[in-house]
PDB file of C-alpha atoms in Angstrom:
ATOM      1  CA  MET A   1    -218.770 -29.156 145.277  1.00  0.00           C
ATOM      2  CA  PRO A   2    -221.726 -30.949 143.650  1.00  0.00           C
ATOM      3  CA  GLY A   3    -220.781 -29.353 140.333  1.00  0.00           C
ATOM      4  CA  MET A   4    -217.203 -30.598 140.670  1.00  0.00           C
ATOM      5  CA  MET A   5    -218.461 -34.098 141.509  1.00  0.00           C
ATOM      6  CA  ARG A   6    -220.673 -34.119 138.411  1.00  0.00           C
ATOM      7  CA  PHE A   7    -217.713 -33.002 136.300  1.00  0.00           C
ATOM      8  CA  VAL A   8    -215.477 -35.752 137.719  1.00  0.00           C
ATOM      9  CA  LEU A   9    -218.242 -38.347 137.249  1.00  0.00           C
ATOM     10  CA  THR A  10    -218.729 -37.270 133.636  1.00  0.00           C
ATOM     11  CA  ILE A  11    -215.004 -37.613 132.973  1.00  0.00           C
ATOM     12  CA  MET A  12    -214.967 -41.093 134.563  1.00  0.00           C
ATOM     13  CA  ILE A  13    -217.937 -42.290 132.508  1.00  0.00           C
ATOM     14  CA  SER A  14    -216.351 -40.892 129.357  1.00  0.00           C
ATOM     15  CA  LEU A  15    -213.110 -42.708 130.079  1.00  0.00           C
ATOM     16  CA  MET A  16    -214.987 -45.944 130.810  1.00  0.00           C
ATOM     17  CA  LEU A  17    -216.908 -45.752 127.527  1.00  0.00           C
ATOM     18  CA  THR A  18    -213.714 -44.975 125.627  1.00  0.00           C
ATOM     19  CA  SER A  19    -212.043 -47.936 127.288  1.00  0.00           C
ATOM     20  CA  CYS A  20    -214.965 -50.212 126.426  1.00  0.00           C
ATOM     21  CA  ASN A  21    -214.936 -49.055 122.813  1.00  0.00           C
ATOM     22  CA  ARG A  22    -211.218 -49.730 122.545  1.00  0.00           C
ATOM     23  CA  ALA A  23    -211.686 -53.171 124.081  1.00  0.00           C
ATOM     24  CA  ALA A  24    -214.377 -53.862 121.486  1.00  0.00           C
ATOM     25  CA  ASP A  25    -212.027 -53.225 118.566  1.00  0.00           C
ATOM     26  CA  LEU A  26    -211.075 -56.273 116.555  1.00  0.00           C
ATOM     27  CA  VAL A  27    -207.701 -56.082 114.846  1.00  0.00           C
ATOM     28  CA  LEU A  28    -208.067 -58.294 111.788  1.00  0.00           C
ATOM     29  CA  VAL A  29    -204.727 -57.331 110.257  1.00  0.00           C
ATOM     30  CA  SER A  30    -201.826 -55.409 111.801  1.00  0.00           C
ATOM     31  CA  LYS A  31    -198.658 -54.554 109.891  1.00  0.00           C
ATOM     32  CA  GLY A  32    -199.110 -57.395 107.445  1.00  0.00           C
ATOM     33  CA  HIS A  33    -199.930 -60.055 110.042  1.00  0.00           C
ATOM     34  CA  SER A  34    -203.149 -61.611 111.305  1.00  0.00           C
ATOM     35  CA  ALA A  35    -204.208 -64.278 113.777  1.00  0.00           C
ATOM     36  CA  TYR A  36    -207.556 -64.667 112.013  1.00  0.00           C
ATOM     37  CA  THR A  37    -208.874 -67.493 109.842  1.00  0.00           C
ATOM     38  CA  ILE A  38    -212.074 -67.496 107.774  1.00  0.00           C
ATOM     39  CA  ILE A  39    -214.134 -70.527 108.773  1.00  0.00           C
ATOM     40  CA  ILE A  40    -216.875 -72.101 106.652  1.00  0.00           C
ATOM     41  CA  PRO A  41    -219.130 -75.121 107.399  1.00  0.00           C
ATOM     42  CA  ALA A  42    -217.608 -78.558 106.990  1.00  0.00           C
ATOM     43  CA  GLU A  43    -219.962 -79.114 104.043  1.00  0.00           C
ATOM     44  CA  ALA A  44    -220.238 -75.572 102.739  1.00  0.00           C
ATOM     45  CA  THR A  45    -222.721 -74.605 100.043  1.00  0.00           C
ATOM     46  CA  ALA A  46    -221.696 -72.793  96.865  1.00  0.00           C
ATOM     47  CA  ASN A  47    -222.939 -69.495  98.308  1.00  0.00           C
ATOM     48  CA  GLU A  48    -221.045 -70.016 101.575  1.00  0.00           C
ATOM     49  CA  LYS A  49    -217.841 -70.640  99.646  1.00  0.00           C
ATOM     50  CA  LYS A  50    -218.568 -67.606  97.486  1.00  0.00           C
ATOM     51  CA  ALA A  51    -219.190 -65.403 100.535  1.00  0.00           C
ATOM     52  CA  ALA A  52    -215.960 -66.519 102.221  1.00  0.00           C
ATOM     53  CA  GLY A  53    -214.055 -65.807  99.006  1.00  0.00           C
ATOM     54  CA  ILE A  54    -215.538 -62.301  98.782  1.00  0.00           C
ATOM     55  CA  LEU A  55    -214.480 -61.534 102.352  1.00  0.00           C
ATOM     56  CA  GLN A  56    -211.007 -62.939 101.727  1.00  0.00           C
ATOM     57  CA  GLN A  57    -210.683 -60.868  98.544  1.00  0.00           C
ATOM     58  CA  TYR A  58    -211.584 -57.541 100.160  1.00  0.00           C
ATOM     59  CA  ILE A  59    -209.400 -58.114 103.194  1.00  0.00           C
ATOM     60  CA  GLN A  60    -206.509 -58.815 100.832  1.00  0.00           C
ATOM     61  CA  GLN A  61    -207.209 -55.761  98.676  1.00  0.00           C
ATOM     62  CA  LEU A  62    -207.326 -53.542 101.770  1.00  0.00           C
ATOM     63  CA  SER A  63    -204.449 -54.975 103.785  1.00  0.00           C
ATOM     64  CA  GLY A  64    -202.375 -56.979 101.329  1.00  0.00           C
ATOM     65  CA  LEU A  65    -202.853 -60.091 103.461  1.00  0.00           C
ATOM     66  CA  ARG A  66    -204.779 -63.145 102.263  1.00  0.00           C
ATOM     67  CA  LEU A  67    -206.503 -64.869 105.190  1.00  0.00           C
ATOM     68  CA  PRO A  68    -206.813 -68.659 104.934  1.00  0.00           C
ATOM     69  CA  ILE A  69    -210.239 -70.265 104.502  1.00  0.00           C
ATOM     70  CA  GLN A  70    -210.772 -73.514 106.404  1.00  0.00           C
ATOM     71  CA  PRO A  71    -213.712 -75.839 107.043  1.00  0.00           C
ATOM     72  CA  GLU A  72    -214.988 -75.762 110.610  1.00  0.00           C
ATOM     73  CA  SER A  73    -214.035 -79.403 111.191  1.00  0.00           C
ATOM     74  CA  VAL A  74    -210.345 -78.604 110.624  1.00  0.00           C
ATOM     75  CA  SER A  75    -210.313 -75.579 112.920  1.00  0.00           C
ATOM     76  CA  ALA A  76    -212.354 -77.106 115.756  1.00  0.00           C
ATOM     77  CA  THR A  77    -209.402 -77.326 118.157  1.00  0.00           C
ATOM     78  CA  SER A  78    -207.861 -73.979 117.250  1.00  0.00           C
ATOM     79  CA  LYS A  79    -207.875 -71.213 119.848  1.00  0.00           C
ATOM     80  CA  SER A  80    -207.048 -68.498 117.326  1.00  0.00           C
ATOM     81  CA  PRO A  81    -209.780 -65.924 116.530  1.00  0.00           C
ATOM     82  CA  SER A  82    -211.888 -66.590 113.472  1.00  0.00           C
ATOM     83  CA  ILE A  83    -214.491 -65.111 111.174  1.00  0.00           C
ATOM     84  CA  TYR A  84    -217.259 -67.695 110.815  1.00  0.00           C
ATOM     85  CA  VAL A  85    -219.072 -67.455 107.476  1.00  0.00           C
ATOM     86  CA  GLY A  86    -222.285 -69.361 106.822  1.00  0.00           C
ATOM     87  CA  ASN A  87    -224.299 -71.965 108.686  1.00  0.00           C
ATOM     88  CA  THR A  88    -221.472 -73.027 110.993  1.00  0.00           C
ATOM     89  CA  GLU A  89    -221.878 -74.757 114.344  1.00  0.00           C
ATOM     90  CA  LYS A  90    -220.667 -71.519 115.912  1.00  0.00           C
ATOM     91  CA  ALA A  91    -223.528 -69.628 114.276  1.00  0.00           C
ATOM     92  CA  GLN A  92    -226.066 -72.079 115.660  1.00  0.00           C
ATOM     93  CA  SER A  93    -225.295 -70.928 119.209  1.00  0.00           C
ATOM     94  CA  PHE A  94    -226.868 -67.550 118.369  1.00  0.00           C
ATOM     95  CA  GLN A  95    -230.436 -66.457 117.545  1.00  0.00           C
ATOM     96  CA  VAL A  96    -230.430 -67.751 113.997  1.00  0.00           C
ATOM     97  CA  GLY A  97    -234.105 -68.636 114.349  1.00  0.00           C
ATOM     98  CA  SER A  98    -234.857 -64.923 114.077  1.00  0.00           C
ATOM     99  CA  VAL A  99    -233.389 -64.852 110.570  1.00  0.00           C
ATOM    100  CA  ASN A 100    -235.910 -65.375 107.747  1.00  0.00           C
ATOM    101  CA  GLY A 101    -235.642 -66.022 104.018  1.00  0.00           C
ATOM    102  CA  GLU A 102    -232.502 -64.443 102.618  1.00  0.00           C
ATOM    103  CA  GLY A 103    -231.946 -62.504 105.834  1.00  0.00           C
ATOM    104  CA  TYR A 104    -228.663 -62.498 107.720  1.00  0.00           C
ATOM    105  CA  LEU A 105    -227.080 -62.184 111.150  1.00  0.00           C
ATOM    106  CA  LEU A 106    -223.898 -60.322 112.076  1.00  0.00           C
ATOM    107  CA  THR A 107    -222.688 -61.038 115.585  1.00  0.00           C
ATOM    108  CA  ARG A 108    -219.641 -61.557 117.749  1.00  0.00           C
ATOM    109  CA  GLN A 109    -218.354 -63.810 120.515  1.00  0.00           C
ATOM    110  CA  ASP A 110    -215.202 -62.535 122.196  1.00  0.00           C
ATOM    111  CA  ASN A 111    -212.761 -61.968 119.319  1.00  0.00           C
ATOM    112  CA  ASN A 112    -214.717 -64.155 116.894  1.00  0.00           C
ATOM    113  CA  LEU A 113    -217.067 -62.770 114.255  1.00  0.00           C
ATOM    114  CA  VAL A 114    -220.090 -64.634 112.907  1.00  0.00           C
ATOM    115  CA  LEU A 115    -221.568 -63.758 109.490  1.00  0.00           C
ATOM    116  CA  TYR A 116    -224.609 -65.965 108.956  1.00  0.00           C
ATOM    117  CA  GLY A 117    -227.167 -66.192 106.155  1.00  0.00           C
ATOM    118  CA  ARG A 118    -230.188 -68.442 106.362  1.00  0.00           C
ATOM    119  CA  HIS A 119    -231.074 -69.152 102.754  1.00  0.00           C
ATOM    120  CA  GLY A 120    -230.043 -68.424  99.181  1.00  0.00           C
ATOM    121  CA  GLN A 121    -227.708 -65.445  98.992  1.00  0.00           C
ATOM    122  CA  GLY A 122    -228.279 -64.449 102.618  1.00  0.00           C
ATOM    123  CA  VAL A 123    -224.705 -65.299 103.562  1.00  0.00           C
ATOM    124  CA  VAL A 124    -223.390 -63.263 100.610  1.00  0.00           C
ATOM    125  CA  TYR A 125    -225.533 -60.324 101.741  1.00  0.00           C
ATOM    126  CA  ALA A 126    -224.118 -60.749 105.260  1.00  0.00           C
ATOM    127  CA  VAL A 127    -220.548 -60.443 104.006  1.00  0.00           C
ATOM    128  CA  TYR A 128    -221.274 -57.389 101.849  1.00  0.00           C
ATOM    129  CA  ALA A 129    -223.151 -55.702 104.729  1.00  0.00           C
ATOM    130  CA  PHE A 130    -220.152 -56.318 106.988  1.00  0.00           C
ATOM    131  CA  ILE A 131    -217.709 -55.023 104.368  1.00  0.00           C
ATOM    132  CA  GLU A 132    -219.698 -51.845 103.781  1.00  0.00           C
ATOM    133  CA  LYS A 133    -220.251 -51.002 107.448  1.00  0.00           C
ATOM    134  CA  TYR A 134    -216.922 -51.962 108.973  1.00  0.00           C
ATOM    135  CA  PHE A 135    -214.498 -51.607 106.051  1.00  0.00           C
ATOM    136  CA  HIS A 136    -216.255 -48.400 104.922  1.00  0.00           C
ATOM    137  CA  LEU A 137    -216.495 -49.465 101.286  1.00  0.00           C
ATOM    138  CA  PHE A 138    -219.306 -48.846  98.814  1.00  0.00           C
ATOM    139  CA  LYS A 139    -220.350 -50.271  95.482  1.00  0.00           C
ATOM    140  CA  GLY A 140    -222.020 -47.823  93.107  1.00  0.00           C
ATOM    141  CA  ALA A 141    -223.879 -48.663  89.921  1.00  0.00           C
ATOM    142  CA  GLY A 142    -221.573 -49.349  87.008  1.00  0.00           C
ATOM    143  CA  GLU A 143    -218.367 -48.533  88.847  1.00  0.00           C
ATOM    144  CA  PRO A 144    -215.731 -50.484  90.787  1.00  0.00           C
ATOM    145  CA  VAL A 145    -215.375 -50.371  94.559  1.00  0.00           C
ATOM    146  CA  PHE A 146    -212.825 -47.694  95.426  1.00  0.00           C
ATOM    147  CA  ILE A 147    -210.237 -49.124  97.817  1.00  0.00           C
ATOM    148  CA  THR A 148    -207.565 -47.280  99.776  1.00  0.00           C
ATOM    149  CA  PRO A 149    -205.025 -49.791 101.169  1.00  0.00           C
ATOM    150  CA  VAL A 150    -204.488 -49.665 104.938  1.00  0.00           C
ATOM    151  CA  ARG A 151    -201.664 -50.848 107.183  1.00  0.00           C
ATOM    152  CA  ASP A 152    -203.990 -51.994 109.949  1.00  0.00           C
ATOM    153  CA  LEU A 153    -207.471 -53.378 109.308  1.00  0.00           C
ATOM    154  CA  VAL A 154    -209.535 -52.834 112.446  1.00  0.00           C
ATOM    155  CA  VAL A 155    -213.229 -53.405 113.118  1.00  0.00           C
ATOM    156  CA  THR A 156    -214.421 -50.677 115.474  1.00  0.00           C
ATOM    157  CA  GLY A 157    -217.779 -50.194 117.156  1.00  0.00           C
ATOM    158  CA  PHE A 158    -219.136 -53.572 116.122  1.00  0.00           C
ATOM    159  CA  THR A 159    -222.854 -53.928 116.811  1.00  0.00           C
ATOM    160  CA  PRO A 160    -224.736 -57.239 116.421  1.00  0.00           C
ATOM    161  CA  ALA A 161    -227.485 -57.021 113.801  1.00  0.00           C
ATOM    162  CA  ILE A 162    -230.209 -59.126 112.236  1.00  0.00           C
ATOM    163  CA  SER A 163    -231.612 -58.043 108.865  1.00  0.00           C
ATOM    164  CA  ASN A 164    -234.576 -59.712 107.183  1.00  0.00           C
ATOM    165  CA  PRO A 165    -235.807 -58.732 103.701  1.00  0.00           C
ATOM    166  CA  ALA A 166    -239.041 -56.741 103.573  1.00  0.00           C
ATOM    167  CA  PHE A 167    -239.768 -58.364 100.201  1.00  0.00           C
ATOM    168  CA  ILE A 168    -239.118 -61.969  99.213  1.00  0.00           C
ATOM    169  CA  TYR A 169    -238.458 -60.967  95.607  1.00  0.00           C
ATOM    170  CA  ARG A 170    -236.337 -57.897  94.849  1.00  0.00           C
ATOM    171  CA  GLN A 171    -235.879 -57.732  91.084  1.00  0.00           C
ATOM    172  CA  ALA A 172    -233.836 -54.844  89.688  1.00  0.00           C
ATOM    173  CA  TYR A 173    -234.540 -54.168  86.016  1.00  0.00           C
ATOM    174  CA  PHE A 174    -232.330 -51.284  84.928  1.00  0.00           C
ATOM    175  CA  PRO A 175    -228.786 -51.018  83.454  1.00  0.00           C
ATOM    176  CA  ALA A 176    -227.048 -51.724  86.776  1.00  0.00           C
ATOM    177  CA  SER A 177    -228.883 -55.061  86.922  1.00  0.00           C
ATOM    178  CA  GLN A 178    -226.180 -56.413  84.623  1.00  0.00           C
ATOM    179  CA  ASP A 179    -223.586 -55.790  87.353  1.00  0.00           C
ATOM    180  CA  ALA A 180    -223.718 -58.968  89.442  1.00  0.00           C
ATOM    181  CA  GLU A 181    -221.736 -57.556  92.348  1.00  0.00           C
ATOM    182  CA  TYR A 182    -223.888 -54.417  92.494  1.00  0.00           C
ATOM    183  CA  LEU A 183    -226.969 -56.616  92.874  1.00  0.00           C
ATOM    184  CA  SER A 184    -225.487 -58.794  95.610  1.00  0.00           C
ATOM    185  CA  TRP A 185    -224.007 -55.823  97.443  1.00  0.00           C
ATOM    186  CA  HIS A 186    -227.385 -54.085  97.604  1.00  0.00           C
ATOM    187  CA  LYS A 187    -229.383 -57.283  98.174  1.00  0.00           C
ATOM    188  CA  LEU A 188    -231.145 -57.159  94.830  1.00  0.00           C
ATOM    189  CA  GLN A 189    -231.909 -59.981  92.438  1.00  0.00           C
ATOM    190  CA  GLN A 190    -232.114 -60.946  88.825  1.00  0.00           C
ATOM    191  CA  PHE A 191    -234.930 -63.135  87.598  1.00  0.00           C
ATOM    192  CA  GLU A 192    -232.633 -66.147  87.484  1.00  0.00           C
ATOM    193  CA  ASP A 193    -231.748 -65.925  91.191  1.00  0.00           C
ATOM    194  CA  LEU A 194    -235.065 -67.479  92.223  1.00  0.00           C
ATOM    195  CA  TRP A 195    -236.342 -68.550  88.836  1.00  0.00           C
ATOM    196  CA  GLY A 196    -234.652 -71.589  87.349  1.00  0.00           C
ATOM    197  CA  ILE A 197    -236.351 -70.559  84.103  1.00  0.00           C
ATOM    198  CA  TRP A 198    -237.934 -67.157  83.646  1.00  0.00           C
ATOM    199  CA  GLY A 199    -240.328 -65.852  81.035  1.00  0.00           C
ATOM    200  CA  HIS A 200    -241.280 -67.229  77.635  1.00  0.00           C
ATOM    201  CA  SER A 201    -239.684 -70.616  77.970  1.00  0.00           C
ATOM    202  CA  TYR A 202    -240.932 -73.038  75.314  1.00  0.00           C
ATOM    203  CA  PHE A 203    -237.702 -72.991  73.336  1.00  0.00           C
ATOM    204  CA  LYS A 204    -235.610 -73.156  76.518  1.00  0.00           C
ATOM    205  CA  LEU A 205    -237.123 -76.606  76.987  1.00  0.00           C
ATOM    206  CA  VAL A 206    -237.443 -77.720  73.367  1.00  0.00           C
ATOM    207  CA  ASP A 207    -234.933 -75.711  71.369  1.00  0.00           C
ATOM    208  CA  SER A 208    -236.037 -74.941  67.833  1.00  0.00           C
ATOM    209  CA  ALA A 209    -232.402 -74.515  66.772  1.00  0.00           C
ATOM    210  CA  ILE A 210    -231.791 -78.145  67.690  1.00  0.00           C
ATOM    211  CA  TYR A 211    -235.026 -79.853  66.678  1.00  0.00           C
ATOM    212  CA  PHE A 212    -236.814 -77.936  63.918  1.00  0.00           C
ATOM    213  CA  LYS A 213    -234.791 -79.148  60.915  1.00  0.00           C
ATOM    214  CA  THR A 214    -235.166 -82.826  61.800  1.00  0.00           C
ATOM    215  CA  HIS A 215    -238.522 -82.702  63.633  1.00  0.00           C
ATOM    216  CA  PRO A 216    -240.705 -79.864  62.340  1.00  0.00           C
ATOM    217  CA  GLU A 217    -243.718 -81.719  63.780  1.00  0.00           C
ATOM    218  CA  TYR A 218    -242.571 -80.599  67.263  1.00  0.00           C
ATOM    219  CA  PHE A 219    -243.534 -77.025  66.381  1.00  0.00           C
ATOM    220  CA  SER A 220    -246.613 -74.978  65.520  1.00  0.00           C
ATOM    221  CA  ALA A 221    -248.680 -75.740  62.485  1.00  0.00           C
ATOM    222  CA  ILE A 222    -249.760 -72.366  61.059  1.00  0.00           C
ATOM    223  CA  ASP A 223    -252.112 -72.753  58.085  1.00  0.00           C
ATOM    224  CA  SER A 224    -250.901 -76.370  57.878  1.00  0.00           C
ATOM    225  CA  ILE A 225    -247.253 -75.270  57.650  1.00  0.00           C
ATOM    226  CA  ARG A 226    -244.905 -76.093  60.529  1.00  0.00           C
ATOM    227  CA  GLN A 227    -243.047 -73.032  61.787  1.00  0.00           C
ATOM    228  CA  PRO A 228    -240.522 -72.581  64.642  1.00  0.00           C
ATOM    229  CA  VAL A 229    -242.609 -70.022  66.558  1.00  0.00           C
ATOM    230  CA  GLN A 230    -244.342 -72.104  69.249  1.00  0.00           C
ATOM    231  CA  LEU A 231    -244.471 -75.752  70.275  1.00  0.00           C
ATOM    232  CA  CYS A 232    -246.980 -78.345  69.173  1.00  0.00           C
ATOM    233  CA  MET A 233    -248.275 -79.044  72.677  1.00  0.00           C
ATOM    234  CA  SER A 234    -250.236 -82.152  71.745  1.00  0.00           C
ATOM    235  CA  ASN A 235    -247.131 -83.956  70.478  1.00  0.00           C
ATOM    236  CA  GLU A 236    -246.151 -86.678  72.971  1.00  0.00           C
ATOM    237  CA  LYS A 237    -242.464 -86.436  72.138  1.00  0.00           C
ATOM    238  CA  VAL A 238    -242.493 -82.687  72.867  1.00  0.00           C
ATOM    239  CA  VAL A 239    -243.920 -83.411  76.313  1.00  0.00           C
ATOM    240  CA  GLU A 240    -241.180 -86.004  76.969  1.00  0.00           C
ATOM    241  CA  ILE A 241    -238.376 -83.685  75.841  1.00  0.00           C
ATOM    242  CA  ALA A 242    -239.734 -80.791  77.903  1.00  0.00           C
ATOM    243  CA  ILE A 243    -239.994 -82.927  81.054  1.00  0.00           C
ATOM    244  CA  ALA A 244    -236.463 -84.278  80.609  1.00  0.00           C
ATOM    245  CA  ALA A 245    -235.051 -80.793  79.984  1.00  0.00           C
ATOM    246  CA  LEU A 246    -236.796 -79.357  83.042  1.00  0.00           C
ATOM    247  CA  LYS A 247    -235.584 -82.180  85.304  1.00  0.00           C
ATOM    248  CA  LYS A 248    -232.034 -81.644  84.103  1.00  0.00           C
ATOM    249  CA  ARG A 249    -232.228 -77.917  84.858  1.00  0.00           C
ATOM    250  CA  MET A 250    -233.706 -78.570  88.305  1.00  0.00           C
ATOM    251  CA  GLU A 251    -230.800 -80.849  89.142  1.00  0.00           C
ATOM    252  CA  LYS A 252    -228.336 -78.179  88.001  1.00  0.00           C
ATOM    253  CA  PHE A 253    -230.032 -75.345  89.941  1.00  0.00           C
ATOM    254  CA  PRO A 254    -231.440 -76.932  93.112  1.00  0.00           C
ATOM    255  CA  ASP A 255    -231.867 -73.580  94.912  1.00  0.00           C
ATOM    256  CA  ALA A 256    -234.286 -72.175  92.329  1.00  0.00           C
ATOM    257  CA  GLU A 257    -237.840 -71.861  93.629  1.00  0.00           C
ATOM    258  CA  TYR A 258    -239.826 -70.999  90.494  1.00  0.00           C
ATOM    259  CA  TRP A 259    -239.881 -72.578  87.046  1.00  0.00           C
ATOM    260  CA  SER A 260    -241.646 -70.985  84.122  1.00  0.00           C
ATOM    261  CA  VAL A 261    -243.268 -73.195  81.506  1.00  0.00           C
ATOM    262  CA  SER A 262    -244.846 -70.594  79.269  1.00  0.00           C
ATOM    263  CA  ALA A 263    -245.514 -69.874  75.623  1.00  0.00           C
ATOM    264  CA  ASN A 264    -243.217 -67.781  73.481  1.00  0.00           C
ATOM    265  CA  ASP A 265    -244.019 -64.102  73.041  1.00  0.00           C
ATOM    266  CA  ASN A 266    -246.351 -64.310  70.040  1.00  0.00           C
ATOM    267  CA  ILE A 267    -249.873 -65.489  69.195  1.00  0.00           C
ATOM    268  CA  ASN A 268    -248.887 -68.160  66.678  1.00  0.00           C
ATOM    269  CA  TYR A 269    -250.200 -71.125  68.654  1.00  0.00           C
ATOM    270  CA  CYS A 270    -250.395 -74.502  66.992  1.00  0.00           C
ATOM    271  CA  THR A 271    -253.487 -75.256  64.907  1.00  0.00           C
ATOM    272  CA  CYS A 272    -252.756 -78.850  64.003  1.00  0.00           C
ATOM    273  CA  GLU A 273    -255.663 -81.307  64.167  1.00  0.00           C
ATOM    274  CA  LYS A 274    -254.838 -82.592  67.670  1.00  0.00           C
ATOM    275  CA  CYS A 275    -254.246 -79.128  69.159  1.00  0.00           C
ATOM    276  CA  ARG A 276    -257.486 -77.814  67.607  1.00  0.00           C
ATOM    277  CA  ALA A 277    -259.404 -80.720  69.124  1.00  0.00           C
ATOM    278  CA  ILE A 278    -258.047 -79.893  72.587  1.00  0.00           C
ATOM    279  CA  GLN A 279    -258.797 -76.201  72.141  1.00  0.00           C
ATOM    280  CA  LYS A 280    -262.368 -77.093  71.196  1.00  0.00           C
ATOM    281  CA  GLU A 281    -262.766 -79.368  74.229  1.00  0.00           C
ATOM    282  CA  GLU A 282    -261.385 -76.757  76.607  1.00  0.00           C
ATOM    283  CA  GLY A 283    -263.193 -73.867  74.950  1.00  0.00           C
ATOM    284  CA  SER A 284    -260.060 -71.766  74.575  1.00  0.00           C
ATOM    285  CA  ALA A 285    -256.850 -71.469  72.597  1.00  0.00           C
ATOM    286  CA  SER A 286    -255.015 -71.806  75.917  1.00  0.00           C
ATOM    287  CA  GLY A 287    -256.486 -75.275  76.483  1.00  0.00           C
ATOM    288  CA  ALA A 288    -253.608 -77.165  74.852  1.00  0.00           C
ATOM    289  CA  HIS A 289    -251.083 -75.053  76.753  1.00  0.00           C
ATOM    290  CA  LEU A 290    -252.715 -75.736  80.118  1.00  0.00           C
ATOM    291  CA  ARG A 291    -252.812 -79.491  79.495  1.00  0.00           C
ATOM    292  CA  PHE A 292    -249.156 -79.347  78.454  1.00  0.00           C
ATOM    293  CA  VAL A 293    -248.155 -77.444  81.599  1.00  0.00           C
ATOM    294  CA  ASN A 294    -250.177 -79.708  83.890  1.00  0.00           C
ATOM    295  CA  ARG A 295    -248.578 -82.843  82.457  1.00  0.00           C
ATOM    296  CA  ILE A 296    -245.112 -81.395  83.066  1.00  0.00           C
ATOM    297  CA  ALA A 297    -246.086 -80.323  86.590  1.00  0.00           C
ATOM    298  CA  ALA A 298    -247.402 -83.819  87.361  1.00  0.00           C
ATOM    299  CA  ALA A 299    -244.084 -85.323  86.251  1.00  0.00           C
TER     300      ALA A 299
END
């Protein structure tokens, strides 16, 4: 008798778990129809709009149905289920404080899904993580995502998750780093993702192709001959142009955290009279460069 009771109890628990799992399924698309809308913040950032578009694209490629994207303010009174993407008011009712840097949160409330990213590309990472886990898709290096269309698009076994990056900076420097979607899918970065300007940047600020013919004095004097190899860092006009160029770039890329102001990749530093005087005062050939950088930083 006890053995029979254990058997019956096991069957009951199994049925209950199966029932719970079925209740947890979210039918995003069924036979070409969906009650779902993709919701973004009323004042969505570029990355939030991008993330919503990625989700919309993959749902359409899988099911053939293009879900509408609406700002949260428009959908506030709707009772239809939604997928909330980004820093929405809905997301704020969850533990978003546990998300750091470019981390993300995947969670659920009733039939609503919340895909939240705190900073930078976090929301894009959230969408790709959701797509990979629940749509069972994968992006390999240098190859497209292989998609098999489905009649019904169902999210099964959804589990809330918070993922924070172990490293703030995750540069990938190999051939696949030229595949933008591969990087975002796998939460990797290019230099430019956090760096507004990366690397040897003199001519990114004062372009020799623009200025050398008309203003050779902006560039290095090598054996008294001006050459477009480095900047003349003691020239006041060069400082002004560099500051203006950097401000313009900062306005264009407000999410960038790092800005490189660094010499070009050669040793042909300027030896004009003013630059030599600074180098003598500072006791190093880098003296003029450091004064140049500090003046830009102060501005």
